[in-house]
């Protein structure tokens, strides 16, 4: 393949889409006539184009059913449901599940092999026990001490609360007694006061009645004296010389 | 549009409306904008017409990005349902087509990311066999192996109606840029098919 062939092969693709000038078309036709390789290439490109067209026709022939399926989906579509739930017949979910499964398998396998090959040799139990015993003893003692302190603390708190409660109750009781005694004394004093007031009022009434009686008797005496006076005055007048008839 | 439907209902009985799908006929003549408004007010038939009108465009975009028919169908269907769910958020109802394709592309990118992450641990799941496409397994595999930049214009060109102008518009590229990508994709596809031993 020479330089001309390379150029012509570039033009062949344009030829397929009808994008060559008349001059280039003539040049291509002339070249193909004399070059079997390029003729084969041109033939292959033509075959591929035919194949693409046939494939497109087949796909186009399936457009009717596809449209029907789409229209059916449009009819059935409920806007309240999310798009993701309605749609894909093929979703990413299985891939995710598979991905998780692969990850889980890899983790298990890694754990198994790590345990098998990287685990430390078995330890001497007695030595381990001897080494751990004082630590465990100390830890247990510390734990017991902590527990005891906590229990004492809890007990002290409980006692404190109980004492406070008892004091509160006693104070309440004392206050209630004092209040009752105070109320009785007050009532007694009030009753005595009322009695005294009543006695005073009775005495006042008596004195007022006596006063009224005196006034009445005085008034009667005055009236009698006034009548006697008038009689005396009348007799005096009659006895006067100028008044004799 | 509702007025038209109502006036037709005055002259036709309900049964004849359903029998001859008069509503469907009426809706199919409506603009995207009207259909979007009707869909927003809860007219599921209007959205069905809208979805049907743009389904192929969405499907081809998905196929171009994903390279697999089954994946493309899944994502295209998901996209259409998302469109129904979020049609209230569409700012320009006349641009429903571009909006829905954008959603599809985002979904495709999301799927590619999820899949590339999942593939690091587990091999890709097998695609369910499709008898109608069995003879084209080699070319389909080759298409799948193409890089997305090359595959998208190639798929849109062959599966979307062989119109470079539309492909350029859809991908917001110049025509010369689309031709360049188509040429590159054709060469890569040829190499892949040669490797698979399908080509002379």
Coordinates of C-alpha atoms in Angstrom, one line a residue:
Chain A
X1 CA 0.0 0.0 0.0
X2 CA 1.6 3.3 -1.1
X3 CA 0.8 6.9 -0.1
X4 CA -1.9 7.2 -2.8
X5 CA -3.6 4.1 -1.4
X6 CA -3.6 5.7 2.1
X7 CA -5.1 8.9 0.8
X8 CA -7.7 7.0 -1.3
X9 CA -8.7 5.0 1.8
X10 CA -9.4 8.2 3.7
X11 CA -11.6 9.3 0.8
X12 CA -13.4 5.9 0.7
X13 CA -15.0 6.6 4.1
X14 CA -16.2 10.0 2.8
X15 CA -17.5 8.4 -0.3
X16 CA -19.8 6.1 1.8
X17 CA -21.6 9.2 3.2
X18 CA -21.7 11.0 -0.2
X19 CA -19.3 13.7 1.0
X20 CA -16.8 13.6 -1.8
X21 CA -16.6 16.2 -4.5
X22 CA -17.0 15.1 -8.2
X23 CA -13.2 15.5 -8.7
X24 CA -12.4 13.3 -5.7
X25 CA -15.0 10.8 -6.8
X26 CA -13.4 10.5 -10.2
X27 CA -9.9 10.2 -8.7
X28 CA -11.2 7.4 -6.4
X29 CA -12.9 5.6 -9.2
X30 CA -9.7 5.8 -11.2
X31 CA -7.6 4.5 -8.4
X32 CA -9.9 1.6 -7.5
X33 CA -9.9 0.5 -11.1
X34 CA -6.1 0.0 -11.0
X35 CA -5.6 -1.2 -7.3
X36 CA -7.0 -4.5 -6.3
X37 CA -6.2 -4.0 -2.6
X38 CA -8.1 -0.8 -2.5
X39 CA -10.9 -2.4 -4.5
X40 CA -11.1 -5.1 -1.8
X41 CA -11.1 -2.5 0.9
X42 CA -13.8 -0.5 -0.8
X43 CA -15.8 -3.7 -1.2
X44 CA -15.4 -4.5 2.5
X45 CA -16.5 -1.0 3.5
X46 CA -19.5 -1.3 1.3
X47 CA -20.4 -4.7 2.8
X48 CA -20.1 -3.2 6.3
X49 CA -22.3 -0.4 5.3
X50 CA -24.9 -2.8 4.0
X51 CA -24.6 -4.8 7.2
X52 CA -25.2 -1.7 9.3
X53 CA -28.2 -0.7 7.2
X54 CA -29.7 -4.2 7.5
X55 CA -29.1 -4.2 11.2
X56 CA -30.7 -0.7 11.5
X57 CA -33.7 -1.9 9.5
X58 CA -34.1 -4.9 11.9
X59 CA -33.8 -2.7 14.9
X60 CA -36.2 -0.3 13.2
X61 CA -38.7 -3.1 12.6
X62 CA -38.7 -3.7 16.4
X63 CA -39.6 -0.1 17.1
X64 CA -43.4 -0.9 17.0
X65 CA -43.4 -3.4 19.9
X66 CA -40.9 -1.2 21.8
X67 CA -43.2 1.8 21.4
X68 CA -46.1 -0.4 22.6
X69 CA -44.2 -1.5 25.6
X70 CA -43.3 2.1 26.4
X71 CA -46.8 3.3 25.9
X72 CA -48.1 0.5 28.2
X73 CA -45.6 1.6 30.8
X74 CA -46.7 5.2 30.4
X75 CA -50.3 4.1 30.9
X76 CA -49.5 2.0 34.0
X77 CA -47.2 4.6 35.4
X78 CA -48.1 5.8 38.8
X79 CA -46.4 9.1 39.6
X80 CA -46.6 8.5 43.3
X81 CA -44.1 5.7 42.9
X82 CA -40.5 6.6 42.5
X83 CA -38.9 6.3 39.1
X84 CA -36.2 4.0 40.4
X85 CA -38.7 1.5 41.7
X86 CA -40.7 1.3 38.6
X87 CA -38.1 1.2 36.0
X88 CA -35.3 -1.0 35.4
X89 CA -35.8 -4.6 34.5
X90 CA -32.1 -4.8 35.0
X91 CA -30.9 -2.8 37.9
X92 CA -27.6 -2.5 39.7
X93 CA -28.8 -4.3 42.8
X94 CA -27.7 -7.8 41.7
X95 CA -24.2 -6.4 41.0
X96 CA -24.1 -4.8 44.5
X97 CA -25.1 -8.1 46.0
X98 CA -22.6 -10.0 44.0
X99 CA -20.0 -7.4 45.0
X100 CA -20.8 -7.8 48.6
X101 CA -20.6 -11.6 48.3
X102 CA -17.2 -11.3 46.6
X103 CA -16.0 -9.0 49.3
X104 CA -17.3 -11.2 52.1
X105 CA -15.7 -14.3 50.5
X106 CA -12.4 -12.5 50.1
X107 CA -12.5 -11.4 53.8
X108 CA -13.3 -14.9 55.0
X109 CA -10.5 -16.4 52.9
X110 CA -8.1 -13.7 54.1
X111 CA -9.1 -14.3 57.7
X112 CA -8.7 -18.1 57.3
X113 CA -5.2 -17.9 55.7
X114 CA -4.1 -15.2 58.1
X115 CA -5.1 -17.4 61.0
X116 CA -3.6 -20.5 59.5
X117 CA -0.2 -19.1 58.5
X118 CA 0.3 -16.0 60.6
X119 CA -1.0 -17.2 63.9
X120 CA 1.7 -17.3 66.7
X121 CA 2.9 -20.8 68.1
X122 CA 0.8 -22.3 71.0
X123 CA 1.7 -20.8 74.4
X124 CA 2.8 -22.5 77.6
X125 CA -0.4 -22.5 79.7
X126 CA 1.4 -22.9 83.1
X127 CA 3.9 -20.0 82.3
X128 CA 1.1 -17.9 81.1
X129 CA -0.9 -18.7 84.2
X130 CA 2.0 -18.0 86.5
X131 CA 2.6 -14.7 84.7
X132 CA -1.0 -13.7 84.7
X133 CA -1.9 -14.8 88.3
X134 CA -0.5 -11.8 90.2
X135 CA -1.9 -9.5 87.6
X136 CA -5.3 -11.1 87.9
X137 CA -5.1 -11.2 91.8
X138 CA -4.2 -7.5 91.8
X139 CA -6.9 -6.7 89.4
X140 CA -9.5 -8.7 91.4
X141 CA -8.3 -7.0 94.6
X142 CA -8.6 -3.6 93.0
X143 CA -11.9 -4.4 91.6
X144 CA -13.2 -5.6 95.1
X145 CA -11.8 -2.5 96.7
X146 CA -13.6 -0.4 94.1
X147 CA -16.8 -2.3 94.6
X148 CA -16.5 -1.9 98.4
X149 CA -15.9 1.8 98.1
X150 CA -18.8 2.1 95.8
X151 CA -21.1 0.1 98.2
X152 CA -20.1 2.2 101.2
X153 CA -20.6 5.3 99.2
X154 CA -24.0 4.1 98.2
X155 CA -24.9 3.1 101.8
X156 CA -23.7 6.5 103.1
X157 CA -25.8 8.3 100.6
X158 CA -28.8 6.1 101.5
X159 CA -28.3 6.8 105.3
X160 CA -28.0 10.5 104.6
X161 CA -31.2 10.5 102.6
X162 CA -33.0 8.5 105.4
X163 CA -31.8 11.0 108.1
X164 CA -32.9 13.9 106.0
X165 CA -36.3 12.3 105.6
X166 CA -36.7 11.6 109.3
X167 CA -35.7 15.2 110.2
X168 CA -38.1 16.5 107.7
X169 CA -40.9 14.4 109.1
X170 CA -40.1 15.4 112.7
X171 CA -40.1 19.1 111.7
X172 CA -43.4 18.7 110.0
X173 CA -44.9 17.0 113.1
X174 CA -43.6 19.7 115.5
X175 CA -44.9 22.4 113.2
X176 CA -48.3 20.7 113.0
X177 CA -48.5 20.4 116.9
X178 CA -47.4 24.0 117.4
X179 CA -49.9 25.2 114.9
X180 CA -52.8 23.2 116.6
X181 CA -51.9 24.4 120.1
X182 CA -51.7 28.0 118.9
X183 CA -55.0 27.6 117.2
X184 CA -56.7 26.3 120.5
X185 CA -55.2 29.1 122.6
X186 CA -56.3 31.7 120.1
X187 CA -59.8 30.2 120.1
X188 CA -60.0 30.3 123.9
X189 CA -58.8 33.9 124.1
X190 CA -61.4 34.8 121.4
X191 CA -64.2 33.1 123.4
X192 CA -63.2 35.0 126.6
X193 CA -63.1 38.2 124.7
X194 CA -66.5 37.6 123.3
X195 CA -67.8 36.8 126.7
X196 CA -66.4 40.0 128.2
X197 CA -67.8 42.0 125.3
X198 CA -71.2 40.4 125.9
X199 CA -71.1 41.2 129.7
X200 CA -70.1 44.8 129.0
X201 CA -72.9 45.1 126.5
X202 CA -75.4 43.7 129.1
X203 CA -74.2 46.2 131.7
X204 CA -74.5 49.0 129.2
X205 CA -78.0 47.9 128.3
X206 CA -78.9 47.9 132.1
X207 CA -77.4 51.3 132.6
X208 CA -79.2 52.7 129.6
X209 CA -82.5 51.2 130.9
X210 CA -82.0 52.8 134.3
X211 CA -81.1 56.1 132.7
X212 CA -84.3 55.9 130.6
X213 CA -86.3 55.2 133.8
X214 CA -84.8 58.1 135.5
X215 CA -85.5 60.3 132.6
X216 CA -89.0 59.1 132.5
X217 CA -89.6 59.6 136.2
X218 CA -87.9 63.1 136.0
X219 CA -90.2 63.9 133.1
X220 CA -93.3 62.8 135.0
X221 CA -92.1 64.8 138.1
X222 CA -91.5 67.8 135.8
X223 CA -94.9 67.4 134.3
X224 CA -96.6 67.2 137.7
X225 CA -94.6 70.3 138.9
X226 CA -95.5 72.1 135.7
X227 CA -99.2 71.3 136.3
X228 CA -99.1 72.4 139.9
X229 CA -97.3 75.5 138.9
X230 CA -99.9 76.3 136.3
X231 CA -102.7 75.8 138.9
X232 CA -100.8 78.1 141.3
X233 CA -100.3 80.6 138.6
X234 CA -104.0 80.6 137.8
X235 CA -105.0 81.0 141.4
X236 CA -102.6 83.9 141.8
X237 CA -104.1 85.6 138.8
X238 CA -107.6 85.1 140.0
X239 CA -106.6 86.5 143.4
X240 CA -105.1 89.6 141.9
X241 CA -107.4 92.7 142.4
X242 CA -107.5 93.9 138.9
X243 CA -108.7 90.6 137.8
X244 CA -111.7 90.2 140.0
X245 CA -115.0 90.1 138.1
Chain B
X1 CA -57.4 21.5 21.9
X2 CA -59.9 20.6 24.6
X3 CA -62.4 22.8 22.9
X4 CA -62.0 20.9 19.6
X5 CA -62.4 17.6 21.4
X6 CA -65.5 18.9 23.1
X7 CA -67.0 20.1 19.9
X8 CA -66.3 16.8 18.3
X9 CA -68.0 15.1 21.2
X10 CA -71.1 17.1 20.5
X11 CA -71.4 15.5 17.0
X12 CA -70.2 12.1 17.9
X13 CA -71.2 9.6 20.6
X14 CA -68.6 8.5 23.2
X15 CA -68.6 5.0 21.7
X16 CA -67.8 6.2 18.2
X17 CA -65.1 8.5 19.7
X18 CA -63.5 5.4 21.3
X19 CA -64.0 3.2 18.3
X20 CA -62.4 5.4 15.8
X21 CA -59.9 6.9 18.3
X22 CA -61.0 10.4 17.4
X23 CA -59.2 11.8 20.4
X24 CA -56.0 10.2 19.3
X25 CA -56.4 11.6 15.8
X26 CA -57.0 15.0 17.3
X27 CA -54.1 14.8 19.6
X28 CA -51.7 13.6 16.9
X29 CA -52.3 16.8 15.0
X30 CA -51.4 19.0 17.9
X31 CA -48.1 20.7 18.4
X32 CA -45.7 19.6 21.1
X33 CA -46.5 22.8 23.1
X34 CA -50.2 22.0 23.2
X35 CA -49.5 18.4 24.1
X36 CA -47.2 19.4 26.9
X37 CA -49.9 21.7 28.3
X38 CA -52.5 19.0 28.1
X39 CA -50.1 16.5 29.7
X40 CA -49.4 18.9 32.6
X41 CA -53.1 19.1 33.3
X42 CA -53.2 15.3 33.6
X43 CA -54.1 14.1 30.1
X44 CA -52.2 10.8 29.9
X45 CA -53.3 10.3 26.2
X46 CA -51.7 13.6 25.2
X47 CA -48.4 12.5 26.8
X48 CA -48.7 9.1 25.1
X49 CA -48.8 10.9 21.7
X50 CA -45.9 13.1 22.8
X51 CA -43.9 10.1 23.9
X52 CA -44.6 8.2 20.7
X53 CA -43.6 11.2 18.6
X54 CA -40.2 11.5 20.2
X55 CA -39.5 7.9 21.2
X56 CA -37.4 6.9 18.3
X57 CA -35.2 10.0 18.7
X58 CA -34.7 9.1 22.3
X59 CA -34.1 5.4 21.6
X60 CA -31.5 6.2 18.9
X61 CA -29.7 8.6 21.2
X62 CA -29.6 5.9 23.9
X63 CA -28.5 3.3 21.4
X64 CA -25.7 5.6 20.3
X65 CA -24.5 6.1 23.8
X66 CA -24.9 2.6 25.2
X67 CA -24.4 0.5 22.1
X68 CA -26.9 -2.2 23.2
X69 CA -30.5 -2.4 22.0
X70 CA -31.8 -3.8 25.3
X71 CA -30.1 -1.1 27.4
X72 CA -31.3 1.6 25.0
X73 CA -34.9 0.3 25.3
X74 CA -34.7 0.3 29.1
X75 CA -33.3 3.7 29.3
X76 CA -35.6 5.1 26.6
X77 CA -38.6 3.8 28.5
X78 CA -37.3 5.1 31.8
X79 CA -36.7 8.5 30.2
X80 CA -40.2 8.7 28.9
X81 CA -41.6 7.9 32.4
X82 CA -39.3 10.5 33.9
X83 CA -40.6 12.9 31.3
X84 CA -44.1 12.3 32.4
X85 CA -43.1 12.7 36.1
X86 CA -41.2 15.9 35.6
X87 CA -43.1 17.5 32.7
X88 CA -44.1 20.3 35.1
X89 CA -40.5 21.4 35.3
X90 CA -40.1 21.9 31.5
X91 CA -39.6 25.6 31.0
X92 CA -40.2 25.8 27.2
X93 CA -42.9 23.4 26.2
X94 CA -42.1 23.7 22.5
X95 CA -38.6 22.2 23.2
X96 CA -39.9 19.0 24.7
X97 CA -37.9 16.9 22.2
X98 CA -34.5 18.4 23.1
X99 CA -35.4 18.2 26.8
X100 CA -36.4 14.6 26.7
X101 CA -33.2 13.7 24.7
X102 CA -31.1 15.5 27.3
X103 CA -32.7 13.5 30.1
X104 CA -32.0 10.3 28.1
X105 CA -28.4 11.2 27.7
X106 CA -28.0 12.0 31.4
X107 CA -29.5 8.6 32.2
X108 CA -27.2 6.9 29.8
X109 CA -24.2 8.6 31.3
X110 CA -25.4 7.5 34.7
X111 CA -25.8 3.9 33.6
X112 CA -22.3 3.9 32.0
X113 CA -20.8 5.2 35.2
X114 CA -22.6 2.6 37.3
X115 CA -21.7 -0.1 35.0
X116 CA -18.0 0.8 34.6
X117 CA -17.8 0.9 38.4
X118 CA -19.6 -2.5 38.8
X119 CA -17.4 -4.0 36.0
X120 CA -14.3 -3.4 38.1
X121 CA -15.4 -6.2 40.4
X122 CA -17.7 -8.4 38.3
X123 CA -17.9 -9.3 34.7
X124 CA -20.6 -7.7 32.6
X125 CA -23.9 -9.5 32.7
X126 CA -24.9 -11.4 29.5
X127 CA -27.4 -9.7 27.2
X128 CA -30.6 -11.6 26.7
X129 CA -30.6 -13.2 23.2
X130 CA -32.6 -11.5 20.5
X131 CA -33.3 -13.8 17.6
X132 CA -34.1 -11.1 15.1
X133 CA -30.7 -9.5 15.6
X134 CA -28.7 -12.8 15.9
X135 CA -27.2 -12.5 12.3
X136 CA -25.8 -9.1 13.2
X137 CA -24.1 -10.1 16.4
X138 CA -20.6 -9.3 15.0
X139 CA -21.6 -5.8 13.8
X140 CA -23.4 -5.2 17.1
X141 CA -20.4 -6.2 19.1
X142 CA -18.2 -4.0 17.0
X143 CA -20.6 -1.1 17.5
X144 CA -20.5 -1.7 21.3
X145 CA -16.8 -1.6 21.2
X146 CA -16.6 1.8 19.5
X147 CA -15.8 4.8 21.7
X148 CA -18.9 6.8 22.4
X149 CA -17.7 9.9 20.5
X150 CA -17.5 7.7 17.3
X151 CA -20.5 5.5 18.0
X152 CA -23.1 8.2 18.7
X153 CA -23.0 9.9 15.2
X154 CA -22.6 6.5 13.5
X155 CA -25.7 5.1 15.2
X156 CA -27.7 8.3 14.8
X157 CA -26.8 8.3 11.1
X158 CA -27.7 4.7 10.3
X159 CA -30.5 4.1 12.8
X160 CA -32.0 7.5 12.7
X161 CA -32.6 8.1 9.1
X162 CA -29.2 8.7 7.4
X163 CA -29.4 12.5 7.5
X164 CA -26.1 14.2 8.4
X165 CA -27.9 17.6 8.9
X166 CA -30.2 16.1 11.6
X167 CA -27.2 14.4 13.3
X168 CA -25.3 17.7 13.3
X169 CA -28.3 19.5 14.7
X170 CA -28.9 16.9 17.4
X171 CA -25.3 16.8 18.5
X172 CA -24.8 20.6 18.1
X173 CA -21.9 20.0 15.8
X174 CA -21.0 21.3 12.3
X175 CA -21.6 19.1 9.4
X176 CA -18.0 18.8 8.6
X177 CA -17.3 17.7 12.1
X178 CA -20.0 15.1 11.8
X179 CA -18.5 13.8 8.6
X180 CA -15.2 13.7 10.2
X181 CA -16.5 11.6 13.1
X182 CA -18.5 9.3 10.7
X183 CA -15.3 8.7 8.7
X184 CA -13.3 7.9 11.9
X185 CA -16.1 5.6 13.2
X186 CA -16.3 3.7 9.8
X187 CA -12.5 3.1 9.9
X188 CA -12.6 1.9 13.5
X189 CA -15.6 -0.3 12.8
X190 CA -13.7 -1.9 9.9
X191 CA -10.7 -2.6 12.1
X192 CA -12.9 -4.1 14.8
X193 CA -14.7 -6.3 12.3
X194 CA -11.4 -7.4 10.7
X195 CA -10.2 -8.4 14.2
X196 CA -13.3 -10.5 14.7
X197 CA -12.6 -12.2 11.3
X198 CA -15.9 -11.2 9.8
X199 CA -14.4 -9.2 7.0
X200 CA -12.1 -10.3 4.2

